[in-house]
Short mmCIF file of C-alpha atoms and ligand atoms in Angstrom, two decimals:
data_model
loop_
_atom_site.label_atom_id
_atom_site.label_comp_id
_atom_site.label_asym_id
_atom_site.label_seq_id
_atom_site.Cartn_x
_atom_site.Cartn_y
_atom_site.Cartn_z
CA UNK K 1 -9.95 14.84 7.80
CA UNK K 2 -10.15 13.73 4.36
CA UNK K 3 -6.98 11.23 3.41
CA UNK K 4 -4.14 13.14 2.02
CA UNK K 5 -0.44 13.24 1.74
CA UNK K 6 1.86 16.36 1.48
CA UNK K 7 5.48 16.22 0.24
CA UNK K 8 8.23 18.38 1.04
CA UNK K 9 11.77 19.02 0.65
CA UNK K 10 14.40 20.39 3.47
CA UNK K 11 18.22 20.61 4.09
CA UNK K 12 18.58 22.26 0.81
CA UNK K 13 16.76 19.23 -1.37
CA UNK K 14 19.21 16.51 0.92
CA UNK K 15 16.08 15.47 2.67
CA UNK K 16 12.76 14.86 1.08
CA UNK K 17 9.60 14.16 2.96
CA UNK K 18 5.78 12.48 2.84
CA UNK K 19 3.68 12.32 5.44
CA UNK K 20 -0.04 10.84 5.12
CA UNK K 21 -3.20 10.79 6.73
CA UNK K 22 -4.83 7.59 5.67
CA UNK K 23 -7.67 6.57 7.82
CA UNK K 24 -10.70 6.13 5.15
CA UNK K 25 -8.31 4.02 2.54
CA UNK K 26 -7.42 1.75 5.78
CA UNK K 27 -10.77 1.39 6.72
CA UNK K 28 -12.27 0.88 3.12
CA UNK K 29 -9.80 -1.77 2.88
CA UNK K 30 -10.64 -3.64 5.77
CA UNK K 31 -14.35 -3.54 5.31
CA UNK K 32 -14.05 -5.24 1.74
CA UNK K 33 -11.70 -7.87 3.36
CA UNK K 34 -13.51 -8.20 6.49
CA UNK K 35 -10.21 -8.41 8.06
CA UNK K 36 -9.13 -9.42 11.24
CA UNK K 37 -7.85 -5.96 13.16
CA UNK K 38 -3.84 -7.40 12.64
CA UNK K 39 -4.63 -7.89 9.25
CA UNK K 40 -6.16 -4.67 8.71
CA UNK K 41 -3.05 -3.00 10.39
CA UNK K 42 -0.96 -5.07 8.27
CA UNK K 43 -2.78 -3.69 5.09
CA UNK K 44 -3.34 -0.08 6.20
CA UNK K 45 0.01 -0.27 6.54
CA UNK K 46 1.11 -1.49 3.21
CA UNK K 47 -1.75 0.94 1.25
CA UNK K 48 -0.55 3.67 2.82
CA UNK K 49 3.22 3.10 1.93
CA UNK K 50 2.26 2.01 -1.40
CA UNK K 51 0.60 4.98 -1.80
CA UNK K 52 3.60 7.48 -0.82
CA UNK K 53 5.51 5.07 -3.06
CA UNK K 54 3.05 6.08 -5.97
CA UNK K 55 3.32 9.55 -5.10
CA UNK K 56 7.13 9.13 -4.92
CA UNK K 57 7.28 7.65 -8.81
CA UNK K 58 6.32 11.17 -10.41
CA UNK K 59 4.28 9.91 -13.57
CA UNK K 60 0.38 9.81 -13.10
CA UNK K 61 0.24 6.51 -14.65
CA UNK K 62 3.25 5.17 -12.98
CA UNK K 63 2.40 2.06 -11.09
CA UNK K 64 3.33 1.18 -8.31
CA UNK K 65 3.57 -2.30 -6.62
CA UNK K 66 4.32 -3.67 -3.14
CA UNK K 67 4.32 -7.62 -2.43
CA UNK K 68 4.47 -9.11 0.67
CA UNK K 69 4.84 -12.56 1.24
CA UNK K 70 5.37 -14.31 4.85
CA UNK K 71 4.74 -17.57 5.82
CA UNK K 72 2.57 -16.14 9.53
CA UNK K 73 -1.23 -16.35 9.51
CA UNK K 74 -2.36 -13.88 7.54
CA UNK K 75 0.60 -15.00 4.89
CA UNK K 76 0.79 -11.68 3.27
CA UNK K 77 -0.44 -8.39 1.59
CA UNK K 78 -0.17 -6.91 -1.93
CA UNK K 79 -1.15 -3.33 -2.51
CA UNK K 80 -0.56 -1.22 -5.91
CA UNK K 81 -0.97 2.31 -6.30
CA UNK K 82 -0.67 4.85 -8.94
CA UNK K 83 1.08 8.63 -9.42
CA UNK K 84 -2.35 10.10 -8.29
CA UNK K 85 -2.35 8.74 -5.26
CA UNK K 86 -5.21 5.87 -5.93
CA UNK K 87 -4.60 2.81 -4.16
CA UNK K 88 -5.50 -0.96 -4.25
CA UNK K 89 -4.62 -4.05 -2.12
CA UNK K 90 -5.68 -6.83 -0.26
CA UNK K 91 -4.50 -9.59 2.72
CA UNK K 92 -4.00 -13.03 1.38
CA UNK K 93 -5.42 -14.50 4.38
CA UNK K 94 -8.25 -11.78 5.65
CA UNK K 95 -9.37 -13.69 8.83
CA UNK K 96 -5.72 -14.77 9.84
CA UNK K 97 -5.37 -13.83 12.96
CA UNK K 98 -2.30 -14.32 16.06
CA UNK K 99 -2.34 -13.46 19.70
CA UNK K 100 -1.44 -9.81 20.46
CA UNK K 101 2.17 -8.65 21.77
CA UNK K 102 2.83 -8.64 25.46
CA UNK K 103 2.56 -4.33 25.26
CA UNK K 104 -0.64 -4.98 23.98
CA UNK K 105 -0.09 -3.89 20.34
CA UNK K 106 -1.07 -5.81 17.15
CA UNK K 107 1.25 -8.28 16.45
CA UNK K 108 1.82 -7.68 12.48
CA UNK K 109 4.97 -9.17 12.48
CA UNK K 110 4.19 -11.95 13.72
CA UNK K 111 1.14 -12.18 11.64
CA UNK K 112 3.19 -11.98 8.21
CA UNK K 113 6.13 -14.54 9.39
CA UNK K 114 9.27 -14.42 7.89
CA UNK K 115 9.75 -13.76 3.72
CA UNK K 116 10.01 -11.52 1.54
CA UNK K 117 9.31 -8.25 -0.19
CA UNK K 118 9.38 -7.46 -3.37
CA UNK K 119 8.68 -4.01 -4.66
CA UNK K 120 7.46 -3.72 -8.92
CA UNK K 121 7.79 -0.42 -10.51
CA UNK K 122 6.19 -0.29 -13.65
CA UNK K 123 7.44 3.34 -14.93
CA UNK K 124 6.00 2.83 -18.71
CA UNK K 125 9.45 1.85 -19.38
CA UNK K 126 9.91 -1.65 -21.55
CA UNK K 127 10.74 -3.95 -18.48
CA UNK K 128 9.48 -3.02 -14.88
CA UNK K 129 12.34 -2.48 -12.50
CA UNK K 130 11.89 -5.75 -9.51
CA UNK K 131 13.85 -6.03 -6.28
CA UNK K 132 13.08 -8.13 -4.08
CA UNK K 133 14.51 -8.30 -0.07
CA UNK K 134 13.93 -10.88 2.79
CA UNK K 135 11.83 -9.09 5.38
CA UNK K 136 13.90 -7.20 8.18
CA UNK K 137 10.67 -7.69 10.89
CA UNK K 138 6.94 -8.09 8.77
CA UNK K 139 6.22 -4.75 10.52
CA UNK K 140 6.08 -3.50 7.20
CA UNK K 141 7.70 0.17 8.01
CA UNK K 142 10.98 -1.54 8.86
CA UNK K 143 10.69 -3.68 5.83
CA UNK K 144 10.20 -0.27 3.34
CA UNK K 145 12.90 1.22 5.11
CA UNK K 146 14.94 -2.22 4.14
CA UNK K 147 13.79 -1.63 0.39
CA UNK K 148 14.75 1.67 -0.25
CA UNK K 149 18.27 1.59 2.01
CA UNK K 150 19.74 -1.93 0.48
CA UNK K 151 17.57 -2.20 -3.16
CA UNK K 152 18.03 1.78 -3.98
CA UNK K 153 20.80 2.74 -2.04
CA UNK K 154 18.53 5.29 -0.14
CA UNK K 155 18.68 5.85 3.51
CA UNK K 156 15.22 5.93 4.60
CA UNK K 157 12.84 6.78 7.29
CA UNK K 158 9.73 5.41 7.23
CA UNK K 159 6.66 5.34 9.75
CA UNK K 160 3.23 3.61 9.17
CA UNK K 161 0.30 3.24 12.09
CA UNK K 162 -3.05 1.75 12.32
CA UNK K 163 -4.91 2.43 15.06
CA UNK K 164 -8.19 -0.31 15.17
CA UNK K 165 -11.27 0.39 17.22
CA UNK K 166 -12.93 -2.31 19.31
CA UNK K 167 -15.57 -2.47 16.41
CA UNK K 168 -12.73 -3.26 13.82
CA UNK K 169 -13.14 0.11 12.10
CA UNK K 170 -9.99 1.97 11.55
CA UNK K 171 -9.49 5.27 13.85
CA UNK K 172 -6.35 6.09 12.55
CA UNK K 173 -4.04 5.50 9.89
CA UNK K 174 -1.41 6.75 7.93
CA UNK K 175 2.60 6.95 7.70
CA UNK K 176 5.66 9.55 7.17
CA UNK K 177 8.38 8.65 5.50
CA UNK K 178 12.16 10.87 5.11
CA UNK K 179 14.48 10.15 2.45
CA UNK K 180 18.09 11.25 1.72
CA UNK K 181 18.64 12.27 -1.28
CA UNK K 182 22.36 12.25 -3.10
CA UNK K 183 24.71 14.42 -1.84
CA UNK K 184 23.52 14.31 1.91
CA UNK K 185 26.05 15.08 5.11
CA UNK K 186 26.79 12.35 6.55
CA UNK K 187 25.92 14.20 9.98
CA UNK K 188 22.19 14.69 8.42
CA UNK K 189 22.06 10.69 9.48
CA UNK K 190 22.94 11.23 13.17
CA UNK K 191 20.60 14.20 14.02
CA UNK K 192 17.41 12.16 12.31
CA UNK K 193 18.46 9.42 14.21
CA UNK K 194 18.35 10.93 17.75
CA UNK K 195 15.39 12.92 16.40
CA UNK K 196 13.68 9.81 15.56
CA UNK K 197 15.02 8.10 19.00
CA UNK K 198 12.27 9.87 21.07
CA UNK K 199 9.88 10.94 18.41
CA UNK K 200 5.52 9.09 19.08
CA UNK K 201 4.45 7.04 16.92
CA UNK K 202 1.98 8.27 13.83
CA UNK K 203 -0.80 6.78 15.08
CA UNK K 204 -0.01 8.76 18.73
CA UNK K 205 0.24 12.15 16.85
CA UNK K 206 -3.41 11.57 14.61
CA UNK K 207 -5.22 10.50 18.10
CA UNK K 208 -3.60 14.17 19.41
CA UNK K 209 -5.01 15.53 16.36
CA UNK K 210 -2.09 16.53 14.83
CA UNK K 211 -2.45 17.05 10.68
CA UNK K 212 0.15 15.63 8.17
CA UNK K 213 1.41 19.33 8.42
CA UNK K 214 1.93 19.28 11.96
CA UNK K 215 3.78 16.21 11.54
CA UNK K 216 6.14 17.01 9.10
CA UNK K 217 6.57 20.65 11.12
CA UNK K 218 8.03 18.62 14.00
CA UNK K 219 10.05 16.33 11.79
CA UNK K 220 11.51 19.21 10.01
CA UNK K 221 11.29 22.44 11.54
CA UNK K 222 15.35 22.30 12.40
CA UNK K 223 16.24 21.71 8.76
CA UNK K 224 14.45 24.62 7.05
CA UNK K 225 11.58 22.87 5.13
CA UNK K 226 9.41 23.80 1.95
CA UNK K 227 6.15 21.80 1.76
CA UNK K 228 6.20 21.30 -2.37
CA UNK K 229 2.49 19.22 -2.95
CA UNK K 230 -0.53 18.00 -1.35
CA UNK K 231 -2.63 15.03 -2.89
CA UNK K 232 -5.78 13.15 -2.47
CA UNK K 233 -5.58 9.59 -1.80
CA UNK K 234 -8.01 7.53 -2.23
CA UNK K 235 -8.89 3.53 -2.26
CA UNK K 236 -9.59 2.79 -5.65
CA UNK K 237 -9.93 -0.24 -7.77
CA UNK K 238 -10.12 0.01 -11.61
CA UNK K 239 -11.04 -3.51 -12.58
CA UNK K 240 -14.37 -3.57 -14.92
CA UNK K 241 -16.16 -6.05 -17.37
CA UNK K 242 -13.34 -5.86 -19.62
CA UNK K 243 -10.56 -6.24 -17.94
CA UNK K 244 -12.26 -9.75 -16.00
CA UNK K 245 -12.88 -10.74 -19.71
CA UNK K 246 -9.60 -10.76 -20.62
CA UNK K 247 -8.84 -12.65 -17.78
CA UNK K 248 -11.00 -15.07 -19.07
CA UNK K 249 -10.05 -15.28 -22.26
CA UNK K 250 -6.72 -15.53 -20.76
CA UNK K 251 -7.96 -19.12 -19.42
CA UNK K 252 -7.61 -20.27 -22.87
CA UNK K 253 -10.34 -21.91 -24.63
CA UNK K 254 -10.37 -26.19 -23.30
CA UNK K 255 -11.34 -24.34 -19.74
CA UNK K 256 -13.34 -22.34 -20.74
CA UNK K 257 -14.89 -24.35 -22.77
CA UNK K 258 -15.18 -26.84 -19.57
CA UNK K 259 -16.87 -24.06 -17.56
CA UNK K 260 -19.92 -23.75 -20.42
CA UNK K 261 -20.63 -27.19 -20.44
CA UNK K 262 -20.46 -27.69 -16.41
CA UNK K 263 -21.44 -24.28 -14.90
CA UNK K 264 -23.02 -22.96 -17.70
CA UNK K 265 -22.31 -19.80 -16.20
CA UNK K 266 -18.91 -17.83 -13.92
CA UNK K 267 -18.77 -15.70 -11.35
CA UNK K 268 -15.52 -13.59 -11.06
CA UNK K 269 -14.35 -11.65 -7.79
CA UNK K 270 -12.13 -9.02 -8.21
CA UNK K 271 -8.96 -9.75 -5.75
CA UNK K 272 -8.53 -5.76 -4.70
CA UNK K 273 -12.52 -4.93 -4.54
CA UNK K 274 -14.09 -7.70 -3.82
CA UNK K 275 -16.56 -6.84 -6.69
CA UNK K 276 -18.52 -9.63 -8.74
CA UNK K 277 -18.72 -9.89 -12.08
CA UNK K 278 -21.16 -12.61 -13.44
CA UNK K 279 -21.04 -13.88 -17.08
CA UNK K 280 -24.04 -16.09 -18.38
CA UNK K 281 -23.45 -18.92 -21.06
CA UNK K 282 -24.11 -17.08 -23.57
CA UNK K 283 -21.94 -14.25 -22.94
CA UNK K 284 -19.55 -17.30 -22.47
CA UNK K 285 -19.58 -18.67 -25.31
CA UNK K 286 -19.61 -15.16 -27.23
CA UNK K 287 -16.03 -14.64 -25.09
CA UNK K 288 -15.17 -18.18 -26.51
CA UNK K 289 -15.74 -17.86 -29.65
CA UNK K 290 -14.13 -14.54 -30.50
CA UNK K 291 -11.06 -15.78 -28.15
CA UNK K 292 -10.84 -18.60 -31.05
ZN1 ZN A 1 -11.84 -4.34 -8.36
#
């Protein structure tokens, strides 16, 4: 099952819906990290709700971005996606790793700590909208859910799994996540609630095989649903030669400068894709001297 994410809208547009298969992304991510398994549920996590987030925006080149910041082992996760459902991220501290919970489950919370999250939404207006929230638990779903209810006023849902196999690859992953729109019934709250109360766990319903589909037929069913789009997500990293030359030039020249005459040469990793971009002197001092 390729990754995907379907949205829908039910209750008469009072409840809208995403729900995300997300396996591959997870387990792209984790290979270019080399993560621990809590850190790669920590960031399969995060991608995935970044992505819906992206999805949620509306604009193909809105951009979306999700900070975490904790002060556990792994100390964090940033992840950034766009309106097509193209996704970046990666785990401040890769191989951070803490003991798993007494039920046996990865212990993400613990893992990020206590902090904060902050969530950037660049929507090609001037200024990019910014709210930041301490973290309710590091779980990461709880912490979303804390975003959209206090930040945007929107009483969320939200559910994100990772299921890690004993090789560290990812066998599941993905999230669903129900909104309230304006307008709601109050009563809408109580019936998602119990719903919720006895409903499995993402990761349960991808290991039964269910589809994003299935899952949104169980969460909705009762309301009288309309699935409205399905899109590809994908991991995917847009940094190239340019872009890592501007962030040289961005250096300013006196370091620059510093790195010709030590190094004689740089080597830049991309943060999100672990790529590496080399630059000889020459191609140095070309940077330098048009920078001047
Ligand atoms: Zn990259």
């Amino acid at each position: 099952m390729k990754d995907y994410c379907l949205r829908a809208t039910a209750a008469n547009g009072h409840i809208r819906a995403f729900a995300a298969t997300t396996r591959h992304l997870a387990d792209e991510a984790a290979k270019i990290h080399g993560t621990t398994p809590v850190a790669s549920a920590a960031l399969g996590r995060l991608l995935t709700a970044t992505a819906i987030m992206g999805l949620m925006a509306g604009n193909d080149d809105d951009l979306i971005t999700v900070v975490i910041k904790g002060d556990g082992p792994i100390g964090g996760a940033l992840a950034t996606s766009d309106g097509l459902g193209r996704v970046r991220g990666y785990v401040h501290n890769p191989k951070g790793d803490i003991a798993a919970r007494p039920d046996g489950k990865l212990n993400v919370g613990g893992a990020i700590g206590a902090g904060h999250i902050t969530v950037i939404k660049d929507l090609g207006l001037k200024e990019p909208y910014v709210g930041t929230l301490a973290l309710v638990s590091g779980e990461v779903a709880e912490d979303v859910a804390g975003y959209f209810a206090f930040s945007e006023q929107m009483p969320s849902i939200v559910s994100l799994g990772v299921l890690v196999e004993r090789d560290h690859s990812i066998k599941q992953a993905g999230g669903f996540l129900l909104q309230l729109m304006p307008g709601f019934d109050e009563a809408l709250i109580d019936v998602l609630e119990a719903k919720m109360a006895n409903f499995p766990a993402i990761t349960v319903l991808l290991e039964q095989g269910k589809t994003p589909e299935d899952v949104l037929d169980m969460l909705l069913s009762d309301f009288g649903y309309e699935i409205a789009e399905r899109s590809p997500l994908e991991f995917y990293c847009n940094c190239d030669r340019g872009r890592v030359t501007g962030a040289l030039v961005a250096m300013g020249a006196q370091e620059l400068g510093q790195i010709i005459k030590e190094d004689g040469k740089a080597e830049v990793s991309c943060h999100f894709c672990n790529k590496r971009y080399v630059f000889e002197r020459d191609e140095l001092t070309e940077i330098l001297e048009n920078s001047m």
